[in-house]
Each structure stands twice: as structure tokens, then as C-alpha cells.
mmCIF file of C-alpha atoms in Angstrom:
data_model
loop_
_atom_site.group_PDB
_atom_site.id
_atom_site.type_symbol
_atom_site.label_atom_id
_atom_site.label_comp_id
_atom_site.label_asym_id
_atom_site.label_seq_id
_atom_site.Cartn_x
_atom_site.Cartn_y
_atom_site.Cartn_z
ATOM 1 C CA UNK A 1 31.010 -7.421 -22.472
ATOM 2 C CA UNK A 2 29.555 -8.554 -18.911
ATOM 3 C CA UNK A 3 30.043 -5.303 -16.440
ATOM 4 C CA UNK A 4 28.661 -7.432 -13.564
ATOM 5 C CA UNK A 5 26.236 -10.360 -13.305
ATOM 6 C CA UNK A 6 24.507 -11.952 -10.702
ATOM 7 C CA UNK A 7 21.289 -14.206 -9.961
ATOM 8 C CA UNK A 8 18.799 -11.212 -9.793
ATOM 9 C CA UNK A 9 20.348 -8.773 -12.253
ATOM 10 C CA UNK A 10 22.318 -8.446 -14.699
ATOM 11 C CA UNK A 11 24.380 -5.818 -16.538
ATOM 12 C CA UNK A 12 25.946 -5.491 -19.836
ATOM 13 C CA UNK A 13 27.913 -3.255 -22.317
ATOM 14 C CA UNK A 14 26.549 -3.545 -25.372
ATOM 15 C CA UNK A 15 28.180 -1.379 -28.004
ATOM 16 C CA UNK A 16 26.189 2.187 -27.083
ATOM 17 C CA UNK A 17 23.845 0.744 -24.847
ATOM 18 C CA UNK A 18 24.097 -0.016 -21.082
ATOM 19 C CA UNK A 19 21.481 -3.031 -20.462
ATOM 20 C CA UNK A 20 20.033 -4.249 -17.210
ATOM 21 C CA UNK A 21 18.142 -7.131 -17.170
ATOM 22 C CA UNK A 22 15.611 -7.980 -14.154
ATOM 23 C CA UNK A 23 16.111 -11.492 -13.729
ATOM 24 C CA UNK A 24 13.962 -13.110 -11.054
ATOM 25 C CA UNK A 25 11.624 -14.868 -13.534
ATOM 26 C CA UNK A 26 9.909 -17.163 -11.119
ATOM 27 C CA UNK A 27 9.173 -14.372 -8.873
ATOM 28 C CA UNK A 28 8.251 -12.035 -11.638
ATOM 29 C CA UNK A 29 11.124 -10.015 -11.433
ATOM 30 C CA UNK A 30 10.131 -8.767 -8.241
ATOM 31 C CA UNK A 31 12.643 -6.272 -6.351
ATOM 32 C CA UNK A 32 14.744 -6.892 -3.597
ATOM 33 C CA UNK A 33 17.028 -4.237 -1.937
ATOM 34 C CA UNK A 34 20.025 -6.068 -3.306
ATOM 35 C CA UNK A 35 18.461 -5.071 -6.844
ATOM 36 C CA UNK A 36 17.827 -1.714 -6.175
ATOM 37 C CA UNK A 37 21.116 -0.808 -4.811
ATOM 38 C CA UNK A 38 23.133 -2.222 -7.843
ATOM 39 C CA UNK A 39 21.180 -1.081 -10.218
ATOM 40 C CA UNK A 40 21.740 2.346 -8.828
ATOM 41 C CA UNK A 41 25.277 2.116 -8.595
ATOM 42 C CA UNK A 42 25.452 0.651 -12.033
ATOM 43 C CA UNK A 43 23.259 3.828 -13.543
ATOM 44 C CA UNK A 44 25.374 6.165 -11.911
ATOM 45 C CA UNK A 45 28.725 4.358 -13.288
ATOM 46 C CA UNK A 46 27.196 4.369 -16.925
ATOM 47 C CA UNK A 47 26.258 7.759 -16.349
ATOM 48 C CA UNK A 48 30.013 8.993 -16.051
ATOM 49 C CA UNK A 49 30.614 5.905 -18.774
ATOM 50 C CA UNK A 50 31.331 8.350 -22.520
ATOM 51 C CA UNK A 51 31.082 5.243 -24.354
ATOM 52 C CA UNK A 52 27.544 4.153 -22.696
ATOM 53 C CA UNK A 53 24.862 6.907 -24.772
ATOM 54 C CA UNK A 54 22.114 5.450 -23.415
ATOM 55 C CA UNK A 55 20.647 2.423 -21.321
ATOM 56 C CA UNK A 56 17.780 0.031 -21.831
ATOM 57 C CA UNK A 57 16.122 -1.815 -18.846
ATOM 58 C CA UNK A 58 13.887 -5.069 -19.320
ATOM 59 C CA UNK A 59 12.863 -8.146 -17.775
ATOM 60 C CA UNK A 60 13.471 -11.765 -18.192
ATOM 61 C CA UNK A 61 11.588 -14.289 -18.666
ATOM 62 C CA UNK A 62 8.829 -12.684 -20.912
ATOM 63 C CA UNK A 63 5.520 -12.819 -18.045
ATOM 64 C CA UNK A 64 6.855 -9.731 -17.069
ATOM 65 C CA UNK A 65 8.815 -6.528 -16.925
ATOM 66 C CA UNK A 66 8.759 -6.216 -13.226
ATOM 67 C CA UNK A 67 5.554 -6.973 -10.633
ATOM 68 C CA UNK A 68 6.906 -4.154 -8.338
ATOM 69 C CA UNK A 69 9.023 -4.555 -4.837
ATOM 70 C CA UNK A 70 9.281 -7.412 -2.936
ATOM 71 C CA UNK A 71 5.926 -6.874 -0.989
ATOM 72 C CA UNK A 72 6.318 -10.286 0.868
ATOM 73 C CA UNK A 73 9.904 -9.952 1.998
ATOM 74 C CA UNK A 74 8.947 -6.935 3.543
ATOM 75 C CA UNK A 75 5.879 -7.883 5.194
ATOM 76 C CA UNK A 76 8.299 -10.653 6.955
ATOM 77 C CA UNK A 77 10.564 -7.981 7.978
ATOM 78 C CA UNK A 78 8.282 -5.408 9.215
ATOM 79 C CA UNK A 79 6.161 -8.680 10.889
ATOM 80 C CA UNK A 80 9.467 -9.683 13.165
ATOM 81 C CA UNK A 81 9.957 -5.897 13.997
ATOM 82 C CA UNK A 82 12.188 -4.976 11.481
ATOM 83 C CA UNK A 83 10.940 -1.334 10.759
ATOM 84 C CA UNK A 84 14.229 0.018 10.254
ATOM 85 C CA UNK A 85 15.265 -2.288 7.133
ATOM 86 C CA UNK A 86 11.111 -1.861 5.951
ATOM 87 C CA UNK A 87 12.001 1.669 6.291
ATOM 88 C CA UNK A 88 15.553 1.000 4.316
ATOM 89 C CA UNK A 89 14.147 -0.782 1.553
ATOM 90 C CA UNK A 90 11.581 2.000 0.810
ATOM 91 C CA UNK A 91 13.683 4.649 0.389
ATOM 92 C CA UNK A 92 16.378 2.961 -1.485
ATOM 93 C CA UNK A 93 13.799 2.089 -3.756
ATOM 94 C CA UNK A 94 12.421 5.945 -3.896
ATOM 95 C CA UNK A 95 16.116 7.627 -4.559
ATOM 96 C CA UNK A 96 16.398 4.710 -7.513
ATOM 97 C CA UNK A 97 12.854 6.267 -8.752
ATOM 98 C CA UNK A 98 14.173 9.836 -8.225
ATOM 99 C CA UNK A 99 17.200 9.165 -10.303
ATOM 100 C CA UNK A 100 15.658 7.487 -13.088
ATOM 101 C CA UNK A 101 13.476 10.601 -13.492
ATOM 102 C CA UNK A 102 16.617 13.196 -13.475
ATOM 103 C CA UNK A 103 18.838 10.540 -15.217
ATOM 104 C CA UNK A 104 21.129 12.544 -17.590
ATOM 105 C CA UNK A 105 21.167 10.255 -20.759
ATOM 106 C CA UNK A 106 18.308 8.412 -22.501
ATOM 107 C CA UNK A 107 16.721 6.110 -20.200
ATOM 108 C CA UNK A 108 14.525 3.113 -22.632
ATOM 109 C CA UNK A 109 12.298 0.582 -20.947
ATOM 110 C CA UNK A 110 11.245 -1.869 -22.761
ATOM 111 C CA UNK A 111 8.142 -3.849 -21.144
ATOM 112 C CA UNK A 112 6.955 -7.070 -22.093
ATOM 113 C CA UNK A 113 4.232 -8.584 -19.653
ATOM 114 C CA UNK A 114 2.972 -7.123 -15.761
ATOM 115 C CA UNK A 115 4.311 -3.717 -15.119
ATOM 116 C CA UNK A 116 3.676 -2.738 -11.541
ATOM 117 C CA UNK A 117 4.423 -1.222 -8.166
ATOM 118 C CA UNK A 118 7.810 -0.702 -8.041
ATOM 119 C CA UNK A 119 8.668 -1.765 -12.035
ATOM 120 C CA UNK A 120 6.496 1.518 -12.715
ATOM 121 C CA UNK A 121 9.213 3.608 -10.546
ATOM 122 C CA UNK A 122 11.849 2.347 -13.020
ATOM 123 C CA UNK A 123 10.141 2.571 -16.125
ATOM 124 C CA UNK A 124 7.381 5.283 -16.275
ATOM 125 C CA UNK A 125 9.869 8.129 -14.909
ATOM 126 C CA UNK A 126 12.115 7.361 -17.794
ATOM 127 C CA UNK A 127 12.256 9.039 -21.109
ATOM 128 C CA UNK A 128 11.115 5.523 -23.316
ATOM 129 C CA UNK A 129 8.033 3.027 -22.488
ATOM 130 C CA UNK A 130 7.868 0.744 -24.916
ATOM 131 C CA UNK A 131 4.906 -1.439 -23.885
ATOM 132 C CA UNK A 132 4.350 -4.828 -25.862
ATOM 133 C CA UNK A 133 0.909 -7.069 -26.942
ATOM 134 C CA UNK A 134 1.078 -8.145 -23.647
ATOM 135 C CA UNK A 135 1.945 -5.213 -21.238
ATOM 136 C CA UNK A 136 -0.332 -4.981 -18.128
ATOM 137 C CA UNK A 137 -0.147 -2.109 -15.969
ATOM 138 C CA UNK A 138 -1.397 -1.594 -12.566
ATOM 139 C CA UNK A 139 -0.594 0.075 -9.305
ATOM 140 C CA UNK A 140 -2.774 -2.102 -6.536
ATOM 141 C CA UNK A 141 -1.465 -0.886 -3.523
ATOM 142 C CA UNK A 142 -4.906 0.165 -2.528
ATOM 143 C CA UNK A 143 -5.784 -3.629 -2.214
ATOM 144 C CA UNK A 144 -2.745 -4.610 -0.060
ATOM 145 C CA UNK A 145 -3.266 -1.235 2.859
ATOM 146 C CA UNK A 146 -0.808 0.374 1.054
ATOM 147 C CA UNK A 147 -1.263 3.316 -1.301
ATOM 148 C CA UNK A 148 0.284 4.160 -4.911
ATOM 149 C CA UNK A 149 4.114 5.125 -4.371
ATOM 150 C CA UNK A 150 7.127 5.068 -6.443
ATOM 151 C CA UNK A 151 6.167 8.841 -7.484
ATOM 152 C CA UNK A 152 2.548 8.392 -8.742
ATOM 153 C CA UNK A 153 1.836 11.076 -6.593
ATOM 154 C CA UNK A 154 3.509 13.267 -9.610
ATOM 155 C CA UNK A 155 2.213 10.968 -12.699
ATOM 156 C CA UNK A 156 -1.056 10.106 -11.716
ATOM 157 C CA UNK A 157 -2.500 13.170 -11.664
ATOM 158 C CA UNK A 158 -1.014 14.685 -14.547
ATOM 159 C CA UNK A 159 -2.684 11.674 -17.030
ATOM 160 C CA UNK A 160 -5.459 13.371 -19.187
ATOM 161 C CA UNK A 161 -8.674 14.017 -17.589
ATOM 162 C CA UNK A 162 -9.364 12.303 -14.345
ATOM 163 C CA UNK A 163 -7.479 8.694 -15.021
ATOM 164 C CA UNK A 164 -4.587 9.074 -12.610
ATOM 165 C CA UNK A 165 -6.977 9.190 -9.665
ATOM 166 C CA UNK A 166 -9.180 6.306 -11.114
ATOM 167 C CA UNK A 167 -6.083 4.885 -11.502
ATOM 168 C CA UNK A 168 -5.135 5.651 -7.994
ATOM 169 C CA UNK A 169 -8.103 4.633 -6.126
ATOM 170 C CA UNK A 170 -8.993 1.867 -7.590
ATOM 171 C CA UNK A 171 -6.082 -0.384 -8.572
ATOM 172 C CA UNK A 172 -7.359 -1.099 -12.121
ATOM 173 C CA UNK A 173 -5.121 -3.095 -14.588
ATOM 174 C CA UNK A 174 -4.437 -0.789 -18.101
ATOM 175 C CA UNK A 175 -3.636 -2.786 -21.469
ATOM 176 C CA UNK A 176 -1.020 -1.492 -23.774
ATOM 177 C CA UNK A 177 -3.076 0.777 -26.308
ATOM 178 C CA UNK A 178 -5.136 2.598 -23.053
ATOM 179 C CA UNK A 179 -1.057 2.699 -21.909
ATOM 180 C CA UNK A 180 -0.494 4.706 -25.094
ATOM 181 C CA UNK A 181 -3.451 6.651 -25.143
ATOM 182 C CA UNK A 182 -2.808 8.130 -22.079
ATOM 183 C CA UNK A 183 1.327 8.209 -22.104
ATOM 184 C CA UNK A 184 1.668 5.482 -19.566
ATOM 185 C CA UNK A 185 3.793 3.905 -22.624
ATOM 186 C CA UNK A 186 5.076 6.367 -25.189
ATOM 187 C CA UNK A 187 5.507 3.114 -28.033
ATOM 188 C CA UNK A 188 4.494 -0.282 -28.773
ATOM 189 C CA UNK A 189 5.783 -3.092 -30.266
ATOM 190 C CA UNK A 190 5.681 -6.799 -30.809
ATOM 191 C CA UNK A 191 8.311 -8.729 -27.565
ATOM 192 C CA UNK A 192 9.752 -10.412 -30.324
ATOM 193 C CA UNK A 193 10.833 -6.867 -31.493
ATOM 194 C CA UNK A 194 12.686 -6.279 -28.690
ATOM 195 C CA UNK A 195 16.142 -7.649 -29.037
ATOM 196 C CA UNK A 196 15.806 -6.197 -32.524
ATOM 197 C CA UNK A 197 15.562 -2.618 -31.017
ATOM 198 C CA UNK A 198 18.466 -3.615 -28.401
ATOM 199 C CA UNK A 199 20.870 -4.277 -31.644
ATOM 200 C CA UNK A 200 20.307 -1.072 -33.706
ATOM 201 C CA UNK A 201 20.570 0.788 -30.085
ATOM 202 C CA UNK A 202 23.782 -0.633 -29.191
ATOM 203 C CA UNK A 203 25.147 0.054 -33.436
ATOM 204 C CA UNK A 204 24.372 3.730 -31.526
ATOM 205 C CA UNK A 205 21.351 4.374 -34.004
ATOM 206 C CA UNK A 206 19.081 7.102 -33.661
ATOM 207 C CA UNK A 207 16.531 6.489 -31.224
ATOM 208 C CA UNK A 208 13.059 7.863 -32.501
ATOM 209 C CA UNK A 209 13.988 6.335 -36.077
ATOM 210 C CA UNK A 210 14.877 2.854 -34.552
ATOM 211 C CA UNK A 211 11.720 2.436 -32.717
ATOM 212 C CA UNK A 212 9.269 3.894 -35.634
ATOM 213 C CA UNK A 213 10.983 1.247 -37.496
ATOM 214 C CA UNK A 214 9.934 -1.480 -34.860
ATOM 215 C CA UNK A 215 6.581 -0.499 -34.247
ATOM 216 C CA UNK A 216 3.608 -0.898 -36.113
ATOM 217 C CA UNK A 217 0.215 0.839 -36.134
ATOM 218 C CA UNK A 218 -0.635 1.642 -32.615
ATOM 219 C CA UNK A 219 -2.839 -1.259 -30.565
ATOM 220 C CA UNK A 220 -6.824 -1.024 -29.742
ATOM 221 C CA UNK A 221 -7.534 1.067 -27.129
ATOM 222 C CA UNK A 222 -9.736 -0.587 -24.060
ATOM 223 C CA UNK A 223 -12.335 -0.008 -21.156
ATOM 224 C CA UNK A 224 -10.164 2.810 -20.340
ATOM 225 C CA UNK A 225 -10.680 4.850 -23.294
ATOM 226 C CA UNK A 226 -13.790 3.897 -24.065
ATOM 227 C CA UNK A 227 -15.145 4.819 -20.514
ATOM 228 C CA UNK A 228 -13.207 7.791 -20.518
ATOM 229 C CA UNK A 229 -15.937 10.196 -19.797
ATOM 230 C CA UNK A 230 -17.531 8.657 -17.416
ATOM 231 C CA UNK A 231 -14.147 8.288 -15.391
ATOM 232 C CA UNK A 232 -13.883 12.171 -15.631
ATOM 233 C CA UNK A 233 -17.400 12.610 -14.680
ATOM 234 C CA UNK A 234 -17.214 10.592 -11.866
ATOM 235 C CA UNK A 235 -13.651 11.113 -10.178
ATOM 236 C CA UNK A 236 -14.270 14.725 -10.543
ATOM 237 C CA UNK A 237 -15.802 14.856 -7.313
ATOM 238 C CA UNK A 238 -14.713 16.002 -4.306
ATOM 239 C CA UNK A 239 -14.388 13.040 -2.366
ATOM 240 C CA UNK A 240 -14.522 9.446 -2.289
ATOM 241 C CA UNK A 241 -18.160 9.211 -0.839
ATOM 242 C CA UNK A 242 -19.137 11.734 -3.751
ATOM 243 C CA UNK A 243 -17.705 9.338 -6.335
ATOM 244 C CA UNK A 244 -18.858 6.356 -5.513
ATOM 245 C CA UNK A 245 -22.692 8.000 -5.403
ATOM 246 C CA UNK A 246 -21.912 9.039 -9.063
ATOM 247 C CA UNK A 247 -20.974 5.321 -9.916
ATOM 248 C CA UNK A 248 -23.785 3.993 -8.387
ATOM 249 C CA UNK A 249 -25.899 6.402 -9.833
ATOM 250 C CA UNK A 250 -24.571 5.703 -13.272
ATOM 251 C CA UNK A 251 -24.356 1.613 -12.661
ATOM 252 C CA UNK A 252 -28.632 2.209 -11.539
ATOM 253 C CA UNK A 253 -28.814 2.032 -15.505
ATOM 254 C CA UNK A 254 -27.526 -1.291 -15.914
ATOM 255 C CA UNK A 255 -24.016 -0.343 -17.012
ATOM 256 C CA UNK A 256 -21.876 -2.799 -15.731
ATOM 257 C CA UNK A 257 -18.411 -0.539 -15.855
ATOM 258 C CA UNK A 258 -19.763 1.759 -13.305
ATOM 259 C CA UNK A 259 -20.553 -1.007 -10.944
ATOM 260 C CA UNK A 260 -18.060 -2.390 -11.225
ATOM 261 C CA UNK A 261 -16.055 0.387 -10.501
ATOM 262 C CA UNK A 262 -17.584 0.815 -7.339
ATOM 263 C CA UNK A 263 -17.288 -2.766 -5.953
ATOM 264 C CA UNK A 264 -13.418 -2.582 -6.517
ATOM 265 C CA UNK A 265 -13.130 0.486 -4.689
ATOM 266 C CA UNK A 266 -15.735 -0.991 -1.735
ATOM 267 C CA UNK A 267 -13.396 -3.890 -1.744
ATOM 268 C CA UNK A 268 -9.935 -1.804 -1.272
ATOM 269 C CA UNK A 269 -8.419 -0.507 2.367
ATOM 270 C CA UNK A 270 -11.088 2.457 3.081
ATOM 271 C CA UNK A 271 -7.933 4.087 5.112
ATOM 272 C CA UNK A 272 -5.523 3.495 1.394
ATOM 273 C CA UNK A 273 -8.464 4.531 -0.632
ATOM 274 C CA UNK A 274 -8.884 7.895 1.455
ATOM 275 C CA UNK A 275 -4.618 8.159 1.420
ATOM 276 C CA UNK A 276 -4.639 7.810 -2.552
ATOM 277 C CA UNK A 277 -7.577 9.999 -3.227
ATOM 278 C CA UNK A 278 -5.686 12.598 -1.169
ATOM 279 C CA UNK A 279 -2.265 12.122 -2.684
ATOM 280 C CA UNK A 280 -4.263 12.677 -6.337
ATOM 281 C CA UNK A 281 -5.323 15.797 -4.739
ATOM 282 C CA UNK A 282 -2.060 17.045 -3.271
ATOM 283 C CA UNK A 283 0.256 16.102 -6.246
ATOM 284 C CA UNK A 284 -0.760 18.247 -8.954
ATOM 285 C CA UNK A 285 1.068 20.980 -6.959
ATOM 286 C CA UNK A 286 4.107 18.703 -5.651
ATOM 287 C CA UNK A 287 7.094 18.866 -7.982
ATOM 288 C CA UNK A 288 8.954 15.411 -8.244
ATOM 289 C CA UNK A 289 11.170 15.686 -5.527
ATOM 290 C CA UNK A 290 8.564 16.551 -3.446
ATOM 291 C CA UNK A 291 6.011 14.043 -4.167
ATOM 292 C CA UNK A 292 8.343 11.295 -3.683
ATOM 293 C CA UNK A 293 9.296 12.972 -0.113
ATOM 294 C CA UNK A 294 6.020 13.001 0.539
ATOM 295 C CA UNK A 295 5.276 9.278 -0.637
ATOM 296 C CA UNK A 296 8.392 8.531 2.252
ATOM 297 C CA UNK A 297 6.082 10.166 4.874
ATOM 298 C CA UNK A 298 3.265 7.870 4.223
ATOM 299 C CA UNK A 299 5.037 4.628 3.984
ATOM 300 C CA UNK A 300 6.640 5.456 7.364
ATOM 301 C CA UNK A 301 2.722 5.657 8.520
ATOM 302 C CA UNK A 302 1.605 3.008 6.791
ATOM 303 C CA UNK A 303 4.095 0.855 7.349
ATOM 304 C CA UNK A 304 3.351 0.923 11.645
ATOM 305 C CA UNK A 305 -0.361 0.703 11.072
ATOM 306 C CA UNK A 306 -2.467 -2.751 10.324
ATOM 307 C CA UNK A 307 -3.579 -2.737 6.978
ATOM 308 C CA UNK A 308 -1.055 -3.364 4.915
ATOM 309 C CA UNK A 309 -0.265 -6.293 7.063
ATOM 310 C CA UNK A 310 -3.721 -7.682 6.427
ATOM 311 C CA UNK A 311 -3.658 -6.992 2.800
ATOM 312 C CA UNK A 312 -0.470 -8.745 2.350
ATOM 313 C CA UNK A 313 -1.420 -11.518 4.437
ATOM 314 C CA UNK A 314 -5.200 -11.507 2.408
ATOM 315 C CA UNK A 315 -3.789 -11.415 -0.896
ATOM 316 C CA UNK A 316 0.158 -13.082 -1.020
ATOM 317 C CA UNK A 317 0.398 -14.926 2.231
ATOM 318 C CA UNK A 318 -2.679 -16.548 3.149
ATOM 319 C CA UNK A 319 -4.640 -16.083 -0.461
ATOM 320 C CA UNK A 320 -7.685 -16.133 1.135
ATOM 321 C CA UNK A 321 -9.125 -12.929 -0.351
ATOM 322 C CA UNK A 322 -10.695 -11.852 2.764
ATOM 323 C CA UNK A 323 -8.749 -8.585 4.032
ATOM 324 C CA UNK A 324 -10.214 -7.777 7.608
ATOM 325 C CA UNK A 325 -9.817 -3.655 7.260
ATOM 326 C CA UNK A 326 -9.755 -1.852 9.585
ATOM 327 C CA UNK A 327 -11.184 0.475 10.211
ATOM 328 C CA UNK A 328 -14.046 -1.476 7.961
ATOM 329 C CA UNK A 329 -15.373 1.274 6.276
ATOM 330 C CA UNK A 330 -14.893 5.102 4.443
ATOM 331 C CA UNK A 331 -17.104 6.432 7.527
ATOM 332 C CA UNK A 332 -14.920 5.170 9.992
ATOM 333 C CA UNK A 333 -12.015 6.637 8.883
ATOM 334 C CA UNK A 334 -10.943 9.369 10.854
ATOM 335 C CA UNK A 335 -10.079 12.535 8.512
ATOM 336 C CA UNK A 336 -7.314 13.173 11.368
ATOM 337 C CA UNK A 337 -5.648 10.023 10.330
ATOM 338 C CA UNK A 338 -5.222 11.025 6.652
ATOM 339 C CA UNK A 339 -3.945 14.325 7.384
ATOM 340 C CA UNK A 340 -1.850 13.210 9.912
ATOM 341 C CA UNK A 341 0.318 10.781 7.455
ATOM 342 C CA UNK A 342 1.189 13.194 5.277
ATOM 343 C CA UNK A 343 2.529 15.680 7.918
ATOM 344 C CA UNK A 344 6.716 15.869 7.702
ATOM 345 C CA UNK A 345 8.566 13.365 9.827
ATOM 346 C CA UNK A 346 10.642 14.340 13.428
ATOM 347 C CA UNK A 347 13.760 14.982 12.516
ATOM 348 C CA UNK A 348 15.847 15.398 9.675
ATOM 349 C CA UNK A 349 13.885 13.544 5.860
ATOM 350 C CA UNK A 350 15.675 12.101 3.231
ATOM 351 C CA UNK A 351 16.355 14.541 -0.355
ATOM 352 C CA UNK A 352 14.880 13.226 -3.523
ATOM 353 C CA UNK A 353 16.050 15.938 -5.558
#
């Protein structure tokens, strides 16, 4: 039974389950506002549904689950002066997070392929990640001027150890068994499992004993786990400046992880590096609601300044690779600037609770 259907989304009835399928393919199942608002609507429908006991999310197409918002639609608006449908977008997007997170009835995701940006607000807040051989997470705001949102100011830094703010800062892309290590994904299975898992869901079959039927023995971990104490060691410190002397300090060995490390960060918006690092620093204290309201006050900041601009232009538009930041550098960053974006807005602010 078809609820509603359209090109870029589609709901369905399906005995138990309520299913919404991304489907924007081509575009990697990117977001548009049109997306977010149905499938909010539709979620809070199901939720007053008695005959819906739980819903399952994916994406179509099989490259990926969802690459986040759509970055470059919104970079056109907020290029022709459009600040207030930027600004619409955002926090449409951020009350679809906020629900997911307090949703009332089992909430699955089930993630074959690129999980990011915004497809992490709809997934990781939910109460099931099932990641597949291919799941690829990353939030990479940090290399666009923008900074991790969709409520990774509340996950981030409640990973184990120091991860979320590695995670944060630098952008880095996490495979499905570092996912499960560290609870980004809470199972794993084979893609072609996945309509499998739909079926005994929508019979209205017990969740935990439908997916330990689907998956097998947990995947390989990666870099991420492996590195693991390094990442603790070296995002422990107090700032930016102090980590990236502990990276280079460890990379003076020859290790090529630590190095690495470093150049991606050196590479990354100094101004979304120091906003990130911050947000990892504020959010262990933030509940959800507030975290997300906070997340609103930067991306009304960000949004007016020229970075993100640039990034989107260096990395989607143009594709040269060659962001012009500014400013260039951490040292040029004035603290004032980072404080000042996460101060509460004029006026009355949105509710995320």
C-alpha cells in the first residue's frame, strides 16, 4: 500500500512497517527541503498510525544511504541573497533531526553506501543503524567552511575516547566495523540482506531476533580502531594548535597516520576547524535539544560569513580543490569570532525539544 509517492521520496505501508525510501539516486540521495518536510509530516502521521509499529528509512539506488543536505542548492540560494530560505532549510532539517531522536516508536535505518551530513541527522539519532559492506561515514563540513551539524554536537563527543572530536575536526571517512566499534552503527549486514529484514519487519517480527538472524559475525575493524590510542592521545589536548604539535610530533617517527592526520586538518577552514573543536568541547554538557539550538546559532553565522561559500565553490562547484580561507590560517583566527557564533540569536530561537 503506497501512502504517498513522489520523485524524491517515497512512502509505504508495509504490513507493520512504515518505509521511506530516499530516492534521488543520481544525486546520492541528497536532501532538499521538499524531502525534509514530507518526511516529517509522514513520521508524525505514522506516529499516531496503531497499525504502523515501527518505520525503516533507506536509500535507493545502493551508492548510498544519503550524502547529507543539498549543500549546492543552498549555496545558490544564499549566493543570490536568499538568507531567509538558507536559514529555512536549516532548521527544517534540524526539527526533522530533533524528532527522529525523540521519535516514539522504533526508528531502523538501514544504510547501504555514503552516510553523511544530513543522512547522519536521520539515521544516527535513531534507535537502529544497520550499516552494510559498504557503509561510509563522514561528516566533512570542516572542508566546505561549515562545521559538523545535524546534532553531532551531542554524538560526537559522547563516542569512546576522543573519536567524536577527531571525527569532528577532521572530516575523516569511518568504514562499517570502526562504525560498530564505536556505535556509529549498532549492526551490520550484507545490502542484499536488506529487503530480507524489511519482510520479517513488516510480518511484525521481533526486532533484535530479526536482525541477529541477518547479520553475521561483525566486520574488520579499520585505521580507526587500530589508531585508537593515538587519537585519544592526541585530541586530548586543549586546543587545536596543541594537537596538531602532538601529530607532528608523533608523524617525526615516520608514522604515516599521524601525518596524515595533520595535513587534513591544515587543509580544512582554520575558522570551521576552531568552530568544531569548540562545539566537541561545549557538547558534552548540552542535552539534545540544546545542542541542536546551538548548531542553529552557528549556521546563522556561518552561513553570512565567506567560507563556506569558498568551500562549496572549491569542492562542488568549481572542483578545483583550492579553497582560498580566510582567514588563511589557525593564528589568524580571532578567538572573538568563535565565541561570538555561538552566542544566542536577537530575538526569539526556534525549540528543538
Amino acid at each position: 500500500m503506497s501512502d504517498r509517492a513522489d520523485p524524491e521520496i517515497i512512502f509505504e505501508r508495509r504490513g507493520r512497517v512504515g518505509l521511506i525510501t530516499l530516492n534521488r539516486p543520481k544525486a546520492l540521495n541528497a536532501l532538499t527541503l521538499s524531502m525534509i518536510r514530507a518526511m516529517h509530516a509522514q513520521l508524525q502521521a505514522w506516529a499516531n498510525d496503531e497499525a504502523v509499529t515501527r518505520v525503516v528509512v533507506r536509500g535507493a539506488g545502493g551508492r548510498a544511504f544519503c550524502a547529507g543536505g543539498d549543500i549546492r542548492q543552498i549555496y545558490e540560494l544564499g549566493k543570490a541573497g536568499r538568507s531567509a530560505d538558507t536559514l529555512a532549510f536549516w532548521l527544517a532539517e534540524y526539527q526533522l533531526d530533533a524528532y527522529v531522536k525523540r521519535y516514539p516508536k522504533p526508528y531502523i535505518a538501514l544504510i547501504e553506501g555514503v552516510v553523511m551530513g544530513g543522512g547522519v541527522g536521520i539515521s544516527l539519532h535513531g534507535d537502529v543503524r544497520v550499516a552494510s559492506e559498504k557503509y561510509m561515514f563522514a561528516m566533512p563540513e570542516t572542508g566546505i567552511g561549515y562545521f559538523p551539524d545535524v546534532g553531532m554536537s551531542y554524538a560526537l563527543p559522547r563516542l569512546p575516547g576522543r573519536t567524536g572530536t577527531y571525527l569532528a575536526v577532521t572530516g575523516a571517512r569511518v568504514g562499517a566495523g570502526d562504525a560498530l566499534a564505536l556505535g556509529l552503527a549498532t549492526h551490520a549486514a550484507k545490502a542484499a540482506e536488506f529487503d530480507a529484514i524489511v519482510e520479517a519487519l513488516a510480518q511484525g517480527d521481533d526486532i533484535e531476533a530479526t536482525l541477529a538472524a541477518h547479520t553475521p559475525d561483525p566486520p574488520e575493524t579499520g585505521p580507526l580502531v587500530a589508531e585508537r590510542s593515538l587519537i585519544d592521545e592526541c585530541f586530548s589536548a586543549p586546543s587545536v594548535h596543541d594537537i596538531l604539535g602532538r601529530l607532528d610530533v608523533a608523524a617525526s617517527s615516520g608514522a604515516s597516520f599521524p601525518a596524515e592526520t595533520a595535513s587534513l586538518i591544515r587543509s580544512r577552514s582554520p575558522t570551521s576547524v576552531l568552530i568544531a573543536f569548540e562545539q566537541m568541547r561545549r557538547g558534552v554538557d548540552l542535552s539534545f535539544a540544546e545542542a541542536m539550538l546551538t548548531e542553529y546559532r552557528l549556521c546563522t553565522r556561518v552561513m553570512h560569513g565567506h567560507d563556506f561559500y569558498e568551500g562549496v565553490r572549491s569542492v562542488i562547484v568549481d572542483k578545483d580543490g583550492k579553497p582560498d580561507w580566510r582567514p588563511a590560517t589557525l593564528d589568524a583566527v580571532d578567538p572573538a569570532t568563535i565565541a561570538a557564533a555561538f552566542e544566542p540569536l536577537s530575538g526569539s530561537e526556534p525549540s528543538f525539544a
